[in-house]
PDB file of C-alpha atoms in Angstrom:
ATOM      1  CA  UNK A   1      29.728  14.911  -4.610  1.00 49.00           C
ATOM      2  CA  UNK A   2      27.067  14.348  -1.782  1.00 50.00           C
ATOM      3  CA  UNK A   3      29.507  15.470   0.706  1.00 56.00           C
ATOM      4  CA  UNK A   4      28.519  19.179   1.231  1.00 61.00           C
ATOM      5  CA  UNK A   5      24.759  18.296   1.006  1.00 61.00           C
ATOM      6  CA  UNK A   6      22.701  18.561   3.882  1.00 64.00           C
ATOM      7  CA  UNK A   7      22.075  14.679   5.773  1.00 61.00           C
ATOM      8  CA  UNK A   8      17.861  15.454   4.971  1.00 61.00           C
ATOM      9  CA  UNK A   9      18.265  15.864   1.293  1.00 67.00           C
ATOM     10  CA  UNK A  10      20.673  12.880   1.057  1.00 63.00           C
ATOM     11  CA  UNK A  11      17.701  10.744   2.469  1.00 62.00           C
ATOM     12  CA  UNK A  12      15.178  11.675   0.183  1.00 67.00           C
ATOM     13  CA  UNK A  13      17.628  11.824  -2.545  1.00 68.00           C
ATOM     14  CA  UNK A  14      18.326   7.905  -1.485  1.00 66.00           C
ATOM     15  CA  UNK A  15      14.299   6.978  -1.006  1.00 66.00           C
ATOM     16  CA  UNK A  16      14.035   8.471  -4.547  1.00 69.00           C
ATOM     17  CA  UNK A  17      16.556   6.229  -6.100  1.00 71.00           C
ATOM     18  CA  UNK A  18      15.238   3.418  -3.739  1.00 65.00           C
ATOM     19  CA  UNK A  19      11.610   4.035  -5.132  1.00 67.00           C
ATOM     20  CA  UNK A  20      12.963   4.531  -8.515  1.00 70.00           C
ATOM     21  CA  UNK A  21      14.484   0.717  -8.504  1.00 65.00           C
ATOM     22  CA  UNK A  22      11.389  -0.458  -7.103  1.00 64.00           C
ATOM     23  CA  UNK A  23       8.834   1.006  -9.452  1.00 65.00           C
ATOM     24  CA  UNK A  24      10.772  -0.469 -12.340  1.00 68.00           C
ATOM     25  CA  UNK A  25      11.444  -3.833 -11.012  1.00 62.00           C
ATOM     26  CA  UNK A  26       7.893  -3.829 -10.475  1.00 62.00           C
ATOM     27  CA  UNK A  27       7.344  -2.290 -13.817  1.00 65.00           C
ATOM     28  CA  UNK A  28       9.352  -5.278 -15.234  1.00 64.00           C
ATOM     29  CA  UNK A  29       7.545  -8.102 -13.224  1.00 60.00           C
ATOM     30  CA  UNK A  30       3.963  -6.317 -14.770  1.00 63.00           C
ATOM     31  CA  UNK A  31       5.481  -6.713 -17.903  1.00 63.00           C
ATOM     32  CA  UNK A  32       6.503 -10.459 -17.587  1.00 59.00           C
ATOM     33  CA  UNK A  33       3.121 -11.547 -16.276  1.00 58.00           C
ATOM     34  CA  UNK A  34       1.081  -9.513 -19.182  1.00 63.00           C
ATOM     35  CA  UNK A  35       3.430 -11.153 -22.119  1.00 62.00           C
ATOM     36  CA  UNK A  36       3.280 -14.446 -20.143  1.00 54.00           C
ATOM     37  CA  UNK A  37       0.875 -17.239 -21.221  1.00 50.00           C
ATOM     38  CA  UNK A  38       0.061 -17.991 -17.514  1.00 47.00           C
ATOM     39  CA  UNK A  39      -2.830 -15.932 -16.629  1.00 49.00           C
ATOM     40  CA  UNK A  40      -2.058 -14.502 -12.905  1.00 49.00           C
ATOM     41  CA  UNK A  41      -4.958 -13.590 -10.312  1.00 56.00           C
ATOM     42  CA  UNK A  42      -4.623 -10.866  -8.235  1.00 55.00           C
ATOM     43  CA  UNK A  43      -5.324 -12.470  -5.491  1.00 63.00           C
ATOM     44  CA  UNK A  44      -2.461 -14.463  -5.675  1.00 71.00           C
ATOM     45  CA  UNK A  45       0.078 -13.818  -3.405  1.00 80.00           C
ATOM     46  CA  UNK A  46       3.579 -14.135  -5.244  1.00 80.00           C
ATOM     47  CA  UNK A  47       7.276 -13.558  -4.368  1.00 82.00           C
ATOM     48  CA  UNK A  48       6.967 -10.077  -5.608  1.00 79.00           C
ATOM     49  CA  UNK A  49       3.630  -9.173  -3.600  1.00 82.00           C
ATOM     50  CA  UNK A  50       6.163 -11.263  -0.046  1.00 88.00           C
ATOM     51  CA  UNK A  51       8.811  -9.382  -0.100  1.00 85.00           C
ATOM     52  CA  UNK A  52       7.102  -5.923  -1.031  1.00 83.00           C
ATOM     53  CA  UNK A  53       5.129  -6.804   2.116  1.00 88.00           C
ATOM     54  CA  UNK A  54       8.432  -6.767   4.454  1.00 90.00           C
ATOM     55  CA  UNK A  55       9.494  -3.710   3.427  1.00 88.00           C
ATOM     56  CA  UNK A  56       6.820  -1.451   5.018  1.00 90.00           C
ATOM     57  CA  UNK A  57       7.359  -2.434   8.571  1.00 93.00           C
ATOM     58  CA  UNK A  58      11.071  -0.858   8.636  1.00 91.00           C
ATOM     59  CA  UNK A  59       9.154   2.500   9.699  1.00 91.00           C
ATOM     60  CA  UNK A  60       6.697   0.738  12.964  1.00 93.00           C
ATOM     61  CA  UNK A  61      10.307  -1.353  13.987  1.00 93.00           C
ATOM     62  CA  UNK A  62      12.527   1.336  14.055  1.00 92.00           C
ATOM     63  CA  UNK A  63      10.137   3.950  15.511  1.00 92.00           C
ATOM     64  CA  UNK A  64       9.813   1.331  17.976  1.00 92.00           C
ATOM     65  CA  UNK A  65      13.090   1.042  18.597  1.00 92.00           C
ATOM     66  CA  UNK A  66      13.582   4.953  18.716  1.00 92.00           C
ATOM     67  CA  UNK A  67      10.826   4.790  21.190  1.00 91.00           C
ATOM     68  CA  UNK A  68      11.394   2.157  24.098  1.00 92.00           C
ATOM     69  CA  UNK A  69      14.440   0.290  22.329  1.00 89.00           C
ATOM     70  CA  UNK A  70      16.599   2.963  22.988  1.00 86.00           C
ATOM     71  CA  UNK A  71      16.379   2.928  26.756  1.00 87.00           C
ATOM     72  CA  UNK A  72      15.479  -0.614  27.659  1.00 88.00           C
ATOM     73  CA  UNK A  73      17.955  -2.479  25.609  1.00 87.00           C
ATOM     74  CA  UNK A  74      20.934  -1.749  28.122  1.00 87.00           C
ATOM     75  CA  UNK A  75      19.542  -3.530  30.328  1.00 85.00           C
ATOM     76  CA  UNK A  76      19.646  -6.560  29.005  1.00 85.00           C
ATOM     77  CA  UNK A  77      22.590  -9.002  28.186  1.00 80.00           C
ATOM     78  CA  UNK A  78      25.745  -7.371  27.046  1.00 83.00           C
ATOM     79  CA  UNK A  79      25.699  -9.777  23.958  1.00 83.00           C
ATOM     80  CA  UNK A  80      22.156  -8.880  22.879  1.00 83.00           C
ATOM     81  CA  UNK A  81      23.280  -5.091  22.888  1.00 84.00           C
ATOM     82  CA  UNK A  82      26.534  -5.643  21.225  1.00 86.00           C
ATOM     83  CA  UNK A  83      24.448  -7.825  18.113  1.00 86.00           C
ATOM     84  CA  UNK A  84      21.493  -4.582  18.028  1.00 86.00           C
ATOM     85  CA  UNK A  85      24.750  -1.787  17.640  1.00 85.00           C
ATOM     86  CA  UNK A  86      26.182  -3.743  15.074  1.00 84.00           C
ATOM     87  CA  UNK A  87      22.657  -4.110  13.302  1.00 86.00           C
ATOM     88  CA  UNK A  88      19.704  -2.369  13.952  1.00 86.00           C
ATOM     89  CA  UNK A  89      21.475   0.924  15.914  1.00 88.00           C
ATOM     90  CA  UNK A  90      22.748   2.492  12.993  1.00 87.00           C
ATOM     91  CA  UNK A  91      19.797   2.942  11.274  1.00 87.00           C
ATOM     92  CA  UNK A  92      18.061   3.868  14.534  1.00 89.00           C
ATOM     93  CA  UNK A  93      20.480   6.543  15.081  1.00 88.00           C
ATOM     94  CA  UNK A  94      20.218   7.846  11.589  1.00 85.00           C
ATOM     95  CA  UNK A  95      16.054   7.478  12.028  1.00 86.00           C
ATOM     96  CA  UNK A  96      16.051   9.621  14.926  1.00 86.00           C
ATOM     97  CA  UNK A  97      18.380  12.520  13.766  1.00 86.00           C
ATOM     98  CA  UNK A  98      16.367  13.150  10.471  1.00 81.00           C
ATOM     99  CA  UNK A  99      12.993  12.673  12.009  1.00 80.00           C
ATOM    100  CA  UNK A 100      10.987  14.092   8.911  1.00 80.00           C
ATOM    101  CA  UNK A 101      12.055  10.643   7.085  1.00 81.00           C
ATOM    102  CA  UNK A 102       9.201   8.553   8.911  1.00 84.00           C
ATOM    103  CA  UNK A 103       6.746  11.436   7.685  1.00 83.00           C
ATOM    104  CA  UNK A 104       7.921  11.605   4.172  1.00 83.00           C
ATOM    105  CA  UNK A 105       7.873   7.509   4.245  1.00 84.00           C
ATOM    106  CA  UNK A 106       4.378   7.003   5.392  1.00 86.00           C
ATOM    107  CA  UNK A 107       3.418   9.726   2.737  1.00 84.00           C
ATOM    108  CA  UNK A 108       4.998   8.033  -0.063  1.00 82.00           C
ATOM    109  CA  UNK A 109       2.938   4.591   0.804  1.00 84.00           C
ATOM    110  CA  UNK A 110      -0.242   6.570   1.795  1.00 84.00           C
ATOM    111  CA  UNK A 111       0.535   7.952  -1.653  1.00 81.00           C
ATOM    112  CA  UNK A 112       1.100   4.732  -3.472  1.00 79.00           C
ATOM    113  CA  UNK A 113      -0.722   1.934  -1.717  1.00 79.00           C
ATOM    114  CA  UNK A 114      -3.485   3.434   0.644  1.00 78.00           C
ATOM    115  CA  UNK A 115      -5.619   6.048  -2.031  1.00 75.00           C
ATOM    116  CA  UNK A 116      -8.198   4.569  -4.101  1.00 70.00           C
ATOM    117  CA  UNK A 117      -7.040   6.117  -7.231  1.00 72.00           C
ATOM    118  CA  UNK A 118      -3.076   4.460  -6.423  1.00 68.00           C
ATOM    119  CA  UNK A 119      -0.575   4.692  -9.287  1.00 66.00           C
ATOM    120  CA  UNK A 120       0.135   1.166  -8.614  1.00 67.00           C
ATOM    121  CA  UNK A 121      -2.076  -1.677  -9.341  1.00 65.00           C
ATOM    122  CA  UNK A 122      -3.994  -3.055  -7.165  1.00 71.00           C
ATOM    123  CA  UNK A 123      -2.253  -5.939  -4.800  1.00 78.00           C
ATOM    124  CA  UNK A 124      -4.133  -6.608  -1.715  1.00 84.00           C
ATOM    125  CA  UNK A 125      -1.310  -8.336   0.255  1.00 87.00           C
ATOM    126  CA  UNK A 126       0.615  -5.869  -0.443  1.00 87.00           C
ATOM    127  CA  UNK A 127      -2.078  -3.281   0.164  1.00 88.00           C
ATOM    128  CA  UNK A 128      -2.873  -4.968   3.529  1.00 91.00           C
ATOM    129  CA  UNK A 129       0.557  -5.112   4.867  1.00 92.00           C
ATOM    130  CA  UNK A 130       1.249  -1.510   3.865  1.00 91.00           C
ATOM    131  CA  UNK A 131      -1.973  -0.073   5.371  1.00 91.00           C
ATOM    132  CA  UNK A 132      -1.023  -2.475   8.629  1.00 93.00           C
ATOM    133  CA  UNK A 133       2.527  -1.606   8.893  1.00 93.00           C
ATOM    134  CA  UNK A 134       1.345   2.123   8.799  1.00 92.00           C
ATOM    135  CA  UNK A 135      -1.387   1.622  11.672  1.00 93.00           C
ATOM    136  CA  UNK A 136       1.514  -0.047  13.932  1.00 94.00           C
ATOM    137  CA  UNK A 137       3.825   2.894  12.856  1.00 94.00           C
ATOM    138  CA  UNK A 138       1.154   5.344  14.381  1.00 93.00           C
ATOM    139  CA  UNK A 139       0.205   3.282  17.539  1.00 93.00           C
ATOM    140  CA  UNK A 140       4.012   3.203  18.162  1.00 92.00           C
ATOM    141  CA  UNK A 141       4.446   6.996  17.846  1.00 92.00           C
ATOM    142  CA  UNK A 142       1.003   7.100  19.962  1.00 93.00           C
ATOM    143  CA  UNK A 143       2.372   4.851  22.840  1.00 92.00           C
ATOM    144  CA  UNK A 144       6.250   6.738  22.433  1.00 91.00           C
ATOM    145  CA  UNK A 145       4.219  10.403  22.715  1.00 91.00           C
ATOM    146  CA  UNK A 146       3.033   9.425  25.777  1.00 91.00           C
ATOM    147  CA  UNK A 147       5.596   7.856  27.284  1.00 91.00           C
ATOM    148  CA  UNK A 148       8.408  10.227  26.549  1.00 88.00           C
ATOM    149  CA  UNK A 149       6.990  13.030  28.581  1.00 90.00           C
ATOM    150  CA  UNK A 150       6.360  10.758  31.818  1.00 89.00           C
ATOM    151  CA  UNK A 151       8.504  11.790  34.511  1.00 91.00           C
ATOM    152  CA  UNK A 152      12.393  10.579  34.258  1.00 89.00           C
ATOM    153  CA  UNK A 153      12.088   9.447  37.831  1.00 91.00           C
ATOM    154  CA  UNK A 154       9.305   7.213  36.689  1.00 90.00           C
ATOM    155  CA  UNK A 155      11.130   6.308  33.515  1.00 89.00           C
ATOM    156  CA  UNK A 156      13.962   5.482  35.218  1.00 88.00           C
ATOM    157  CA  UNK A 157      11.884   3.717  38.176  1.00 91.00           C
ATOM    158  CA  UNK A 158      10.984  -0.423  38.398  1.00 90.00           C
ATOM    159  CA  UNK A 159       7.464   0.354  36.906  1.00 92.00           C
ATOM    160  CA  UNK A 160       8.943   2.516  34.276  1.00 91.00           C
ATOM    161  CA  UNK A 161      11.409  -0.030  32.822  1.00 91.00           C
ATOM    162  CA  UNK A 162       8.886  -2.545  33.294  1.00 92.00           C
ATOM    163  CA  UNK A 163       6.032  -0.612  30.828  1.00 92.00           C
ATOM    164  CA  UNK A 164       9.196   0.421  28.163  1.00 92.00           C
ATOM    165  CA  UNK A 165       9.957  -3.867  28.129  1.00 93.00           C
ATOM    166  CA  UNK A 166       6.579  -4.532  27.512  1.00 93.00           C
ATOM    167  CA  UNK A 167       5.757  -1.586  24.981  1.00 92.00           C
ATOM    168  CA  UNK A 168       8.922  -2.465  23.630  1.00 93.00           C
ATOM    169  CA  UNK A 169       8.062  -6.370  23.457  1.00 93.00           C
ATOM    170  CA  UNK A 170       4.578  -4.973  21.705  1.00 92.00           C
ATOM    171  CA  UNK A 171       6.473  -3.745  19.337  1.00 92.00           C
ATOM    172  CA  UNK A 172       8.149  -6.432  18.439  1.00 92.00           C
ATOM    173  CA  UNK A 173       6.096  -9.355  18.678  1.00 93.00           C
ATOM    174  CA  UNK A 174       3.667  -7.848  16.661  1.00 94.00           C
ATOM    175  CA  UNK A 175       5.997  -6.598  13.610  1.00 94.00           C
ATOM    176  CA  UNK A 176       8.086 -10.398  13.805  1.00 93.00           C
ATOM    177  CA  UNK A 177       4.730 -11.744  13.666  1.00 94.00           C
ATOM    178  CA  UNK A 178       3.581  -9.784  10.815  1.00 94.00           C
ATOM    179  CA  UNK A 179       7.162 -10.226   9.113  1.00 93.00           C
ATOM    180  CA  UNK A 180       6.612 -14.043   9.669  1.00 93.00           C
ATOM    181  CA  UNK A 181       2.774 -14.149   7.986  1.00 93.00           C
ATOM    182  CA  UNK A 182       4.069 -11.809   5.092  1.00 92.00           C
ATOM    183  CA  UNK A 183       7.237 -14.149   3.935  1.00 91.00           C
ATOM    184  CA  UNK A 184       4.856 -17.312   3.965  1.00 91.00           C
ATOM    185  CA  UNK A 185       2.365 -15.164   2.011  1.00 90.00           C
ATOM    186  CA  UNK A 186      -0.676 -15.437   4.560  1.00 91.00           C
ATOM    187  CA  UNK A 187      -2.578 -12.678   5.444  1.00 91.00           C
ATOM    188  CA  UNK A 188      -1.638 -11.431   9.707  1.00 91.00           C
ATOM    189  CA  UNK A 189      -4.636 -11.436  12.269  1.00 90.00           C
ATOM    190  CA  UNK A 190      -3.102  -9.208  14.663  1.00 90.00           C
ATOM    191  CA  UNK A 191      -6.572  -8.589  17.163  1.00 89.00           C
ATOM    192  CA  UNK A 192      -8.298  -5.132  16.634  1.00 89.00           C
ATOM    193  CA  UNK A 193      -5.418  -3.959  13.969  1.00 89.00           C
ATOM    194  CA  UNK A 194      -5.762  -6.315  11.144  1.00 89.00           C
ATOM    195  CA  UNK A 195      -9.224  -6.163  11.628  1.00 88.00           C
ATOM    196  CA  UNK A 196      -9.229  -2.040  10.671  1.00 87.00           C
ATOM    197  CA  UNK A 197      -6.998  -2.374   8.039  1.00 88.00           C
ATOM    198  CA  UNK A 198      -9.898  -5.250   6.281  1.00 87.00           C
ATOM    199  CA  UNK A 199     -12.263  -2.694   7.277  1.00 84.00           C
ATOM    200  CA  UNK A 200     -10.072   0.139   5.616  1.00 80.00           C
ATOM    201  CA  UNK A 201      -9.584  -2.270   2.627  1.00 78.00           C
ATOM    202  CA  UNK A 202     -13.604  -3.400   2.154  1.00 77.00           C
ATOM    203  CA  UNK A 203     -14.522   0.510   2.448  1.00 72.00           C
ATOM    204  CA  UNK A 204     -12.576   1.031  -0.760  1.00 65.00           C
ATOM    205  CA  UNK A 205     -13.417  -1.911  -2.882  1.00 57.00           C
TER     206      UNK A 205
END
């Protein structure tokens, strides 16, 4: 039925359903803790608030991949780049040809998470981790703008494949890292970023 739809709409047609089955599984959980005797804090960080805290940083990780991923990966081992196509490539590829899905992405958490007057209720690790993944989704598109345009002989050259590794290891040290605080539901201090987002987070309070 989806066939003869363009690849765009099928996205957002997917996000939509994908939002859709996360609104009401949070709808349900809201439900379970306000007809539960146990009184909840919102400052406690449950399974819920951990694993709606990984989600986010799909958009920094594969717009860092799109970025410096892309061309520095085939240099390395021929097993490393066999594992990333058979995981992480696919969704790179289909990230890069429909390139209005980051923007409609970081809308829909600017939307629900970021705003004072959110929809949602108010989780702050999940509110922190949202506002953080978007801040390393925009230093990554920052760092990619710049280095796209560079020269291809300098792209190509020692010094070029040397900055893309270490963009590229940026990238990833600092969204594993993040990934790792989030799943043992403690709160990332990633120097000069996590510090704006708690400064983004105490301006609203």
């Amino acid at each position: 039925m989806l066939k003869g739809l363009p690849q765009w709409i099928i996205a957002i047609i997917i996000l939509f359903i994908l939002f859709m089955v996360i609104a009401t599984i949070y709808q349900f959980y809201r439900f379970l803790i306000n007809t539960s005797s146990i009184k909840f804090n919102k400052n406690d960080i449950t399974v819920v608030d951990r694993i709606g805290s990984i989600m986010p940083y799909w958009l920094p990780l594969l717009e860092g991949l799109q970025n410096f991923g892309q061309q520095i990966l085939p240099y390395y081992l021929s097993s490393i780049m066999s594992i990333y196509k058979k995981t992480l490539m696919p969704f790179v590829v289909f990230y890069a040809t429909h390139p209005a899905l980051a923007f409609i992405v970081f809308f829909i958490l600017y939307y629900l998470f970021v705003r004072a007057k959110s929809p949602i209720p108010n989780r702050p690790f999940i509110r922190f981790n949202v506002i953080q993944s978007m801040l390393l989704f925009l230093i990554n598109s920052l760092l990619g703008a710049i280095f796209r345009p560079l020269p291809i002989e300098f792209r190509t050259s020692l010094y070029g494949l040397m900055l893309c590794n270490t963009l590229f290891w940026f990238v990833l040290c600092t969204i594993c890292y993040s990934l790792v605080k989030a799943i043992k539901g403690k709160y990332a201090k990633i120097p000069v970023i996590s510090q704006a987002v708690r400064i983004q987070i105490d301006n609203q309070l």
